[in-house]
Amino acid sequence: MNQPPADGSDDRGPGRETTSAGGESTDPLPADPMFAEVADIVTFIEAPEPDLWIRPSTPPATIEIVEHDPAWAEHYAVIADSIRDSLARTGCFVGIDHVGSTSVPGLKAKPILDIALVVTEPRHEDDYVPALNSIGLDLTVRESAWYQHRLLKRLDPAQGQMHCNVHVFGPRCAEVARMRLFRDHLRTHPDDRERYQAVKLASAAQANAAGETVTDYNARKQSVLREIYHRIFAGRGWV
């Protein structure tokens, strides 16, 4: 059975011509670089790497989950504009989006923005890291085996700024597509939003009690997160 691409369009792939109702050829339909092939989206890659930290990791800090703040969307808009401006002359910018719990109205979250940034080639760090350094973002993690992921953080926010995590990936990356699908699902499915919020609160309490890191906190959420992903995929007929 043919499966539609993850951007919700029909089964036409990149570069294929579309036709009007009268059968006339129109412009080719380009692939959305922020989405990916269905087969890639439903396949999770587990690629642990022993030495991820570019900067020394810090001791575990208390994981704080707070009420959703509508101002988070405004904070995202400001940093997204700064990122676009900083990369404007590099030619490597492809796309950007607000993801993670702070992007879901009504969902409690750590007060740290998660941003998905797509560039032409994550491995070419000289194309984008110096520009992002200039606006206060520092490279902290490199995961070459996991979609060539790079993580940059705002480590020292100025007054009025938020901490943020900028996740850098390449075009048509399955993880970017999944993050957007998960966000959009939680925005429209309050039952799964409540389920995810409950596991976030429980995982934070358990991780704090055990003196664990955010990585451990994320691991504690995995089973519920995967259950929700399965419902997303099943609802689209992908699994």
Coordinates of C-alpha atoms in Angstrom, one line a residue, residues 83-183:
I83 CA 18.9 32.8 14.4
R84 CA 17.5 33.6 10.9
D85 CA 19.3 37.0 10.9
S86 CA 22.6 35.5 12.0
L87 CA 22.5 32.8 9.3
A88 CA 21.2 35.0 6.5
R89 CA 24.7 35.5 5.0
T90 CA 25.8 31.9 5.4
G91 CA 23.5 30.3 2.9
C92 CA 23.0 27.3 5.1
F93 CA 19.6 28.1 6.7
V94 CA 16.8 25.8 5.7
G95 CA 14.1 26.0 8.3
I96 CA 13.3 26.5 12.0
D97 CA 10.4 25.6 14.3
H98 CA 9.4 25.7 17.9
V99 CA 9.1 22.1 19.3
G100 CA 9.1 20.4 22.7
S101 CA 6.7 21.0 25.6
T102 CA 7.0 24.8 25.6
S103 CA 5.4 24.8 22.1
V104 CA 2.2 23.1 23.4
P105 CA -0.3 25.5 25.0
G106 CA -1.5 24.1 28.4
L107 CA 1.3 21.7 28.9
K108 CA 3.6 22.1 31.9
A109 CA 7.2 22.2 30.9
K110 CA 10.8 23.0 31.9
P111 CA 11.2 26.7 31.2
I112 CA 13.7 26.0 28.4
L113 CA 12.8 26.5 24.7
D114 CA 13.4 23.6 22.4
I115 CA 14.1 24.8 18.8
A116 CA 14.6 22.6 15.7
L117 CA 17.0 24.2 13.3
V118 CA 17.5 22.7 9.9
V119 CA 20.7 23.6 8.0
T120 CA 22.0 22.3 4.7
E121 CA 24.7 20.1 6.3
P122 CA 25.1 19.8 10.1
R123 CA 28.6 18.4 9.7
H124 CA 29.8 21.7 8.3
E125 CA 29.9 23.4 11.6
D126 CA 31.9 26.3 10.4
D127 CA 28.9 27.3 8.3
Y128 CA 26.7 28.0 11.2
V129 CA 28.3 27.6 14.6
P130 CA 30.3 30.9 14.6
A131 CA 27.2 32.8 13.5
L132 CA 25.2 31.2 16.3
N133 CA 28.0 31.9 18.8
S134 CA 27.6 35.6 17.9
I135 CA 24.0 35.6 19.4
G136 CA 25.0 33.7 22.5
L137 CA 24.5 30.1 21.5
D138 CA 27.3 27.6 22.3
L139 CA 27.9 24.2 20.9
T140 CA 27.6 21.6 23.7
V141 CA 26.8 18.2 22.1
R142 CA 27.7 16.5 18.9
E143 CA 25.9 13.2 18.0
S144 CA 27.3 12.2 14.7
A145 CA 25.6 8.8 14.7
W146 CA 22.1 10.2 15.5
Y147 CA 21.1 12.2 12.4
Q148 CA 24.3 14.3 12.7
H149 CA 22.6 16.1 15.6
R150 CA 24.3 19.2 17.1
L151 CA 23.0 20.9 20.2
L152 CA 23.6 24.5 20.9
K153 CA 22.5 26.1 24.2
R154 CA 22.0 29.6 25.5
L155 CA 24.1 29.1 28.6
D156 CA 24.0 32.6 30.0
P157 CA 20.8 34.4 29.1
A158 CA 20.7 38.1 29.5
Q159 CA 17.9 39.7 31.5
G160 CA 14.5 39.0 29.9
Q161 CA 15.9 36.1 27.8
M162 CA 15.1 32.4 28.3
H163 CA 17.4 29.4 28.3
C164 CA 17.0 27.5 25.0
N165 CA 18.2 24.3 23.3
V166 CA 18.8 24.6 19.6
H167 CA 18.7 21.2 17.9
V168 CA 20.5 21.3 14.6
F169 CA 19.7 18.7 11.9
G170 CA 19.8 18.3 8.1
P171 CA 17.0 18.5 5.6
R172 CA 14.3 15.8 5.5
C173 CA 15.3 14.5 9.0
A174 CA 13.0 12.0 10.6
E175 CA 13.6 13.4 14.1
V176 CA 12.5 16.9 13.1
A177 CA 9.4 15.4 11.5
R178 CA 8.6 13.4 14.6
M179 CA 9.0 16.4 16.9
R180 CA 6.6 18.4 14.8
L181 CA 4.1 15.6 14.6
F182 CA 4.3 15.0 18.4
R183 CA 3.8 18.7 19.1

